[in-house]
Amino acid sequence: MRILARYAVAGVLALSLAGGGAVVARQAATTVPAEVQAGDYKLDSSHGKITWSVDHLGFSTYYGQFVNVKADLKLDPANPAASTLTATIPLTDVAPNDDRLKAHLQTADFFDTANHPTATFRSVHIMIDPSDPDEATVHGELTLRGVTKPVTMEVEFNKAGPSMGGAYRVGFDGEATIKRSDFGVSYALPAVSDEVKLRIEGEFVKQ
């Protein structure tokens, strides 16, 4: 459950790592982070998800997803440190491709959604890669089951510009790794791995 959060829930923040570029025309698309428009963005939940994976008994790598993630991004390419990202992950909207497992994940063995229906992520610090402005490290805090722990995401900027519908958007990918035991999820350890890998994908729309 490499949770949150390429979202989060944090990733497009790589864009903010851009550093001092001019704002481009609304119609222009770019793959240069410094040319991304500053402003407030919201995640397009239909084009944003978190894919998690764990080692299952050594036989396979098991994958699932969180969908309907909500996130807000304040992007300032000229001052990356001023950019912020917050994300909310509805834990009931987990898609493990197995109804029995989905029900089990809601219990106190795992997410305990009766008491903790959502997980949240907020960025704390963003650092651009000095050798590659498309990549950034997003340091943040993940709260799951009432426990808050630091999480680091590696984020890559993909593109910014108008979408087919005309709205200006930015897209990114991200990766992170967490230990589920850090959040009180110890069921089936060590048969099912403690380490959970997260793959985050998201498109943010300028407001």
PDB file of C-alpha atoms in Angstrom:
ATOM      1  CA  MET A   1       0.000   0.000   0.000  1.00  0.00           C
ATOM      2  CA  ARG A   2       2.641   2.358  -0.938  1.00  0.00           C
ATOM      3  CA  ILE A   3       0.157   4.849  -0.350  1.00  0.00           C
ATOM      4  CA  LEU A   4       0.064   8.046  -0.942  1.00  0.00           C
ATOM      5  CA  ALA A   5       0.878   9.317  -1.567  1.00  0.00           C
ATOM      6  CA  ARG A   6       2.751   9.644  -7.955  1.00  0.00           C
ATOM      7  CA  TYR A   7      -0.726  11.454  -5.600  1.00  0.00           C
ATOM      8  CA  ALA A   8      -0.113  11.935  -3.761  1.00  0.00           C
ATOM      9  CA  VAL A   9      -1.425  12.548  -3.916  1.00  0.00           C
ATOM     10  CA  ALA A  10       2.236  14.633  -4.008  1.00  0.00           C
ATOM     11  CA  GLY A  11       3.818  14.368  -7.151  1.00  0.00           C
ATOM     12  CA  VAL A  12       2.851  17.101  -9.563  1.00  0.00           C
ATOM     13  CA  LEU A  13       4.805  19.058  -7.066  1.00  0.00           C
ATOM     14  CA  ALA A  14       7.689  18.109  -9.247  1.00  0.00           C
ATOM     15  CA  LEU A  15       6.312  20.764 -11.482  1.00  0.00           C
ATOM     16  CA  SER A  16       6.651  23.328  -8.795  1.00  0.00           C
ATOM     17  CA  LEU A  17      10.263  22.400  -8.588  1.00  0.00           C
ATOM     18  CA  ALA A  18      10.624  24.166 -11.805  1.00  0.00           C
ATOM     19  CA  GLY A  19      12.042  27.383 -10.546  1.00  0.00           C
ATOM     20  CA  GLY A  20      11.610  30.759 -12.131  1.00  0.00           C
ATOM     21  CA  GLY A  21       9.952  30.394 -15.514  1.00  0.00           C
ATOM     22  CA  ALA A  22       7.571  32.687 -17.311  1.00  0.00           C
ATOM     23  CA  VAL A  23       3.870  31.860 -17.306  1.00  0.00           C
ATOM     24  CA  VAL A  24       2.899  30.467 -20.691  1.00  0.00           C
ATOM     25  CA  ALA A  25      -0.198  31.114 -22.725  1.00  0.00           C
ATOM     26  CA  ARG A  26      -3.196  29.021 -21.806  1.00  0.00           C
ATOM     27  CA  GLN A  27      -3.142  27.313 -25.200  1.00  0.00           C
ATOM     28  CA  ALA A  28       0.494  26.248 -25.000  1.00  0.00           C
ATOM     29  CA  ALA A  29       1.518  22.739 -23.990  1.00  0.00           C
ATOM     30  CA  THR A  30       4.939  22.149 -22.476  1.00  0.00           C
ATOM     31  CA  THR A  31       7.188  19.453 -21.087  1.00  0.00           C
ATOM     32  CA  VAL A  32       9.412  22.081 -19.428  1.00  0.00           C
ATOM     33  CA  PRO A  33       8.588  22.443 -15.713  1.00  0.00           C
ATOM     34  CA  ALA A  34       9.612  26.113 -15.601  1.00  0.00           C
ATOM     35  CA  GLU A  35       6.920  26.941 -18.170  1.00  0.00           C
ATOM     36  CA  VAL A  36       4.012  25.506 -16.170  1.00  0.00           C
ATOM     37  CA  GLN A  37       1.329  27.983 -15.125  1.00  0.00           C
ATOM     38  CA  ALA A  38       1.281  28.869 -11.442  1.00  0.00           C
ATOM     39  CA  GLY A  39      -2.013  28.676  -9.568  1.00  0.00           C
ATOM     40  CA  ASP A  40      -4.454  26.437  -7.725  1.00  0.00           C
ATOM     41  CA  TYR A  41      -5.164  22.962  -9.121  1.00  0.00           C
ATOM     42  CA  LYS A  42      -7.499  20.109  -8.257  1.00  0.00           C
ATOM     43  CA  LEU A  43      -6.931  16.460  -9.055  1.00  0.00           C
ATOM     44  CA  ASP A  44      -9.048  15.033 -11.853  1.00  0.00           C
ATOM     45  CA  SER A  45     -10.130  11.936  -9.918  1.00  0.00           C
ATOM     46  CA  SER A  46     -11.025  10.122 -13.142  1.00  0.00           C
ATOM     47  CA  HIS A  47      -7.351  10.387 -14.135  1.00  0.00           C
ATOM     48  CA  GLY A  48      -5.720   9.851 -10.773  1.00  0.00           C
ATOM     49  CA  LYS A  49      -5.148   6.724  -8.727  1.00  0.00           C
ATOM     50  CA  ILE A  50      -2.767   5.006  -6.355  1.00  0.00           C
ATOM     51  CA  THR A  51      -1.621   1.485  -7.185  1.00  0.00           C
ATOM     52  CA  TRP A  52      -0.211  -0.509  -4.266  1.00  0.00           C
ATOM     53  CA  SER A  53       1.672  -3.779  -4.269  1.00  0.00           C
ATOM     54  CA  VAL A  54       2.857  -6.290  -1.683  1.00  0.00           C
ATOM     55  CA  ASP A  55       4.752  -9.555  -1.767  1.00  0.00           C
ATOM     56  CA  HIS A  56       2.222 -12.365  -1.274  1.00  0.00           C
ATOM     57  CA  LEU A  57       3.807 -15.346   0.470  1.00  0.00           C
ATOM     58  CA  GLY A  58       6.718 -15.196  -1.954  1.00  0.00           C
ATOM     59  CA  PHE A  59       4.506 -16.591  -4.715  1.00  0.00           C
ATOM     60  CA  SER A  60       3.565 -13.334  -6.413  1.00  0.00           C
ATOM     61  CA  THR A  61       3.414  -9.568  -6.257  1.00  0.00           C
ATOM     62  CA  TYR A  62      -0.184  -8.644  -5.458  1.00  0.00           C
ATOM     63  CA  TYR A  63      -1.584  -5.365  -6.825  1.00  0.00           C
ATOM     64  CA  GLY A  64      -4.560  -3.238  -5.851  1.00  0.00           C
ATOM     65  CA  GLN A  65      -5.663   0.356  -6.292  1.00  0.00           C
ATOM     66  CA  PHE A  66      -7.205   3.275  -4.482  1.00  0.00           C
ATOM     67  CA  VAL A  67      -9.578   5.316  -6.620  1.00  0.00           C
ATOM     68  CA  ASN A  68     -11.690   8.476  -6.121  1.00  0.00           C
ATOM     69  CA  VAL A  69      -8.716  10.216  -4.571  1.00  0.00           C
ATOM     70  CA  LYS A  70      -9.152  13.949  -3.960  1.00  0.00           C
ATOM     71  CA  ALA A  71      -6.219  16.355  -3.943  1.00  0.00           C
ATOM     72  CA  ASP A  72      -5.449  20.080  -4.035  1.00  0.00           C
ATOM     73  CA  LEU A  73      -2.244  21.494  -5.424  1.00  0.00           C
ATOM     74  CA  LYS A  74      -0.976  25.047  -5.053  1.00  0.00           C
ATOM     75  CA  LEU A  75       1.739  25.378  -7.667  1.00  0.00           C
ATOM     76  CA  ASP A  76       4.416  28.067  -7.800  1.00  0.00           C
ATOM     77  CA  PRO A  77       7.111  27.225 -10.371  1.00  0.00           C
ATOM     78  CA  ALA A  78       9.032  30.389  -9.490  1.00  0.00           C
ATOM     79  CA  ASN A  79       9.220  29.398  -5.817  1.00  0.00           C
ATOM     80  CA  PRO A  80       8.933  25.612  -5.372  1.00  0.00           C
ATOM     81  CA  ALA A  81       9.113  25.889  -1.585  1.00  0.00           C
ATOM     82  CA  ALA A  82       5.816  27.778  -1.654  1.00  0.00           C
ATOM     83  CA  SER A  83       4.009  24.958  -3.475  1.00  0.00           C
ATOM     84  CA  THR A  84       1.782  22.645  -1.450  1.00  0.00           C
ATOM     85  CA  LEU A  85      -0.140  19.433  -1.983  1.00  0.00           C
ATOM     86  CA  THR A  86      -2.839  17.834   0.144  1.00  0.00           C
ATOM     87  CA  ALA A  87      -4.660  14.602  -0.685  1.00  0.00           C
ATOM     88  CA  THR A  88      -7.485  12.534   0.794  1.00  0.00           C
ATOM     89  CA  ILE A  89      -7.756   8.820   0.010  1.00  0.00           C
ATOM     90  CA  PRO A  90     -11.100   7.091   0.705  1.00  0.00           C
ATOM     91  CA  LEU A  91     -10.037   3.710   2.072  1.00  0.00           C
ATOM     92  CA  THR A  92     -13.422   2.188   1.285  1.00  0.00           C
ATOM     93  CA  ASP A  93     -12.689   2.814  -2.401  1.00  0.00           C
ATOM     94  CA  VAL A  94      -9.972   0.202  -2.586  1.00  0.00           C
ATOM     95  CA  ALA A  95     -10.036  -2.100  -5.614  1.00  0.00           C
ATOM     96  CA  PRO A  96      -8.145  -5.350  -4.964  1.00  0.00           C
ATOM     97  CA  ASN A  97     -10.108  -7.278  -7.646  1.00  0.00           C
ATOM     98  CA  ASP A  98     -11.511  -9.610  -5.004  1.00  0.00           C
ATOM     99  CA  ASP A  99     -14.737  -8.888  -3.103  1.00  0.00           C
ATOM    100  CA  ARG A 100     -13.766 -10.931  -0.052  1.00  0.00           C
ATOM    101  CA  LEU A 101     -10.415  -9.198   0.237  1.00  0.00           C
ATOM    102  CA  LYS A 102     -12.059  -5.799  -0.239  1.00  0.00           C
ATOM    103  CA  ALA A 103     -14.361  -6.551   2.696  1.00  0.00           C
ATOM    104  CA  HIS A 104     -11.452  -7.834   4.808  1.00  0.00           C
ATOM    105  CA  LEU A 105      -9.438  -4.679   4.110  1.00  0.00           C
ATOM    106  CA  GLN A 106     -12.187  -2.639   5.764  1.00  0.00           C
ATOM    107  CA  THR A 107     -11.787  -4.468   9.084  1.00  0.00           C
ATOM    108  CA  ALA A 108      -9.501  -3.716  12.025  1.00  0.00           C
ATOM    109  CA  ASP A 109      -7.002  -6.228  10.571  1.00  0.00           C
ATOM    110  CA  PHE A 110      -6.168  -3.606   7.964  1.00  0.00           C
ATOM    111  CA  PHE A 111      -7.696  -0.125   7.472  1.00  0.00           C
ATOM    112  CA  ASP A 112     -10.372  -0.169  10.198  1.00  0.00           C
ATOM    113  CA  THR A 113     -12.583   2.078   8.056  1.00  0.00           C
ATOM    114  CA  ALA A 114     -15.357   2.133  10.675  1.00  0.00           C
ATOM    115  CA  ASN A 115     -13.055   4.394  12.701  1.00  0.00           C
ATOM    116  CA  HIS A 116     -10.685   5.693  10.014  1.00  0.00           C
ATOM    117  CA  PRO A 117     -12.506   5.948   6.659  1.00  0.00           C
ATOM    118  CA  THR A 118      -9.824   8.029   4.949  1.00  0.00           C
ATOM    119  CA  ALA A 119      -6.077   8.452   4.776  1.00  0.00           C
ATOM    120  CA  THR A 120      -4.511  11.864   4.180  1.00  0.00           C
ATOM    121  CA  PHE A 121      -1.259  13.194   2.820  1.00  0.00           C
ATOM    122  CA  ARG A 122       0.230  16.672   3.040  1.00  0.00           C
ATOM    123  CA  SER A 123       3.482  17.908   1.612  1.00  0.00           C
ATOM    124  CA  VAL A 124       6.092  19.380   3.935  1.00  0.00           C
ATOM    125  CA  HIS A 125       9.074  20.086   1.693  1.00  0.00           C
ATOM    126  CA  ILE A 126       9.787  19.825  -2.039  1.00  0.00           C
ATOM    127  CA  MET A 127      13.237  19.462  -3.538  1.00  0.00           C
ATOM    128  CA  ILE A 128      13.964  19.591  -7.250  1.00  0.00           C
ATOM    129  CA  ASP A 129      16.637  17.315  -8.652  1.00  0.00           C
ATOM    130  CA  PRO A 130      19.543  19.648  -9.525  1.00  0.00           C
ATOM    131  CA  SER A 131      20.531  17.387 -12.424  1.00  0.00           C
ATOM    132  CA  ASP A 132      17.014  16.892 -13.845  1.00  0.00           C
ATOM    133  CA  PRO A 133      14.300  19.570 -13.457  1.00  0.00           C
ATOM    134  CA  ASP A 134      11.635  17.016 -14.461  1.00  0.00           C
ATOM    135  CA  GLU A 135      12.191  15.104 -11.228  1.00  0.00           C
ATOM    136  CA  ALA A 136      11.630  16.037  -7.615  1.00  0.00           C
ATOM    137  CA  THR A 137      11.551  14.593  -4.129  1.00  0.00           C
ATOM    138  CA  VAL A 138       8.413  15.399  -2.160  1.00  0.00           C
ATOM    139  CA  HIS A 139       8.680  15.022   1.598  1.00  0.00           C
ATOM    140  CA  GLY A 140       5.354  14.797   3.348  1.00  0.00           C
ATOM    141  CA  GLU A 141       3.258  13.244   6.079  1.00  0.00           C
ATOM    142  CA  LEU A 142       0.834  10.354   5.642  1.00  0.00           C
ATOM    143  CA  THR A 143      -1.914   9.774   8.195  1.00  0.00           C
ATOM    144  CA  LEU A 144      -3.428   6.280   8.199  1.00  0.00           C
ATOM    145  CA  ARG A 145      -5.472   4.684  10.997  1.00  0.00           C
ATOM    146  CA  GLY A 146      -4.848   7.791  13.076  1.00  0.00           C
ATOM    147  CA  VAL A 147      -1.069   7.425  12.832  1.00  0.00           C
ATOM    148  CA  THR A 148       1.041  10.068  11.085  1.00  0.00           C
ATOM    149  CA  LYS A 149       4.431   9.166   9.624  1.00  0.00           C
ATOM    150  CA  PRO A 150       6.839  10.863   7.205  1.00  0.00           C
ATOM    151  CA  VAL A 151       6.693   9.629   3.621  1.00  0.00           C
ATOM    152  CA  THR A 152       9.002  10.502   0.734  1.00  0.00           C
ATOM    153  CA  MET A 153       7.816  10.406  -2.869  1.00  0.00           C
ATOM    154  CA  GLU A 154       9.927  10.519  -5.990  1.00  0.00           C
ATOM    155  CA  VAL A 155       7.976  12.450  -8.613  1.00  0.00           C
ATOM    156  CA  GLU A 156       8.364  12.969 -12.332  1.00  0.00           C
ATOM    157  CA  PHE A 157       6.676  15.747 -14.320  1.00  0.00           C
ATOM    158  CA  ASN A 158       5.103  14.596 -17.584  1.00  0.00           C
ATOM    159  CA  LYS A 159       3.398  17.509 -19.325  1.00  0.00           C
ATOM    160  CA  ALA A 160       1.283  20.629 -18.852  1.00  0.00           C
ATOM    161  CA  GLY A 161      -1.167  22.288 -21.215  1.00  0.00           C
ATOM    162  CA  PRO A 162      -4.764  22.238 -22.434  1.00  0.00           C
ATOM    163  CA  SER A 163      -6.617  18.920 -22.440  1.00  0.00           C
ATOM    164  CA  MET A 164      -9.095  17.787 -25.069  1.00  0.00           C
ATOM    165  CA  GLY A 165     -11.809  19.556 -23.091  1.00  0.00           C
ATOM    166  CA  GLY A 166      -9.800  22.777 -23.094  1.00  0.00           C
ATOM    167  CA  ALA A 167      -8.941  22.909 -19.388  1.00  0.00           C
ATOM    168  CA  TYR A 168      -5.308  23.580 -18.497  1.00  0.00           C
ATOM    169  CA  ARG A 169      -3.815  20.650 -16.612  1.00  0.00           C
ATOM    170  CA  VAL A 170      -0.542  19.174 -15.391  1.00  0.00           C
ATOM    171  CA  GLY A 171       0.334  15.490 -15.169  1.00  0.00           C
ATOM    172  CA  PHE A 172       2.864  13.534 -13.158  1.00  0.00           C
ATOM    173  CA  ASP A 173       3.917  10.085 -11.943  1.00  0.00           C
ATOM    174  CA  GLY A 174       5.239   9.257  -8.512  1.00  0.00           C
ATOM    175  CA  GLU A 175       6.570   6.413  -6.405  1.00  0.00           C
ATOM    176  CA  ALA A 176       6.876   5.806  -2.679  1.00  0.00           C
ATOM    177  CA  THR A 177       7.395   2.932  -0.257  1.00  0.00           C
ATOM    178  CA  ILE A 178       5.960   2.587   3.238  1.00  0.00           C
ATOM    179  CA  LYS A 179       5.928  -0.039   5.982  1.00  0.00           C
ATOM    180  CA  ARG A 180       2.364  -0.916   6.906  1.00  0.00           C
ATOM    181  CA  SER A 181       3.403  -1.943  10.416  1.00  0.00           C
ATOM    182  CA  ASP A 182       4.337   1.710  11.036  1.00  0.00           C
ATOM    183  CA  PHE A 183       0.599   2.440  10.817  1.00  0.00           C
ATOM    184  CA  GLY A 184      -0.547  -0.453  12.973  1.00  0.00           C
ATOM    185  CA  VAL A 185      -1.308  -2.840  10.097  1.00  0.00           C
ATOM    186  CA  SER A 186       0.486  -6.037  11.090  1.00  0.00           C
ATOM    187  CA  TYR A 187      -1.969  -8.704   9.912  1.00  0.00           C
ATOM    188  CA  ALA A 188      -0.288 -11.691   8.175  1.00  0.00           C
ATOM    189  CA  LEU A 189       3.246 -10.439   8.746  1.00  0.00           C
ATOM    190  CA  PRO A 190       5.727 -11.559   7.561  1.00  0.00           C
ATOM    191  CA  ALA A 191       3.978 -13.855   5.064  1.00  0.00           C
ATOM    192  CA  VAL A 192       2.544 -10.794   3.344  1.00  0.00           C
ATOM    193  CA  SER A 193       5.267  -8.184   3.116  1.00  0.00           C
ATOM    194  CA  ASP A 194       5.518  -5.293   5.528  1.00  0.00           C
ATOM    195  CA  GLU A 195       6.850  -3.125   2.719  1.00  0.00           C
ATOM    196  CA  VAL A 196       4.166  -1.668   0.481  1.00  0.00           C
ATOM    197  CA  LYS A 197       5.102  -0.032  -2.790  1.00  0.00           C
ATOM    198  CA  LEU A 198       2.978   2.795  -4.147  1.00  0.00           C
ATOM    199  CA  ARG A 199       2.657   4.011  -7.689  1.00  0.00           C
ATOM    200  CA  ILE A 200       0.840   7.329  -8.054  1.00  0.00           C
ATOM    201  CA  GLU A 201      -0.584   8.776 -11.254  1.00  0.00           C
ATOM    202  CA  GLY A 202      -2.467  12.015 -11.534  1.00  0.00           C
ATOM    203  CA  GLU A 203      -3.651  14.878 -13.685  1.00  0.00           C
ATOM    204  CA  PHE A 204      -4.432  18.196 -11.997  1.00  0.00           C
ATOM    205  CA  VAL A 205      -6.782  20.789 -13.506  1.00  0.00           C
ATOM    206  CA  LYS A 206      -6.185  24.509 -13.010  1.00  0.00           C
ATOM    207  CA  GLN A 207      -9.022  26.242 -11.198  1.00  0.00           C
TER     208      GLN A 207
END
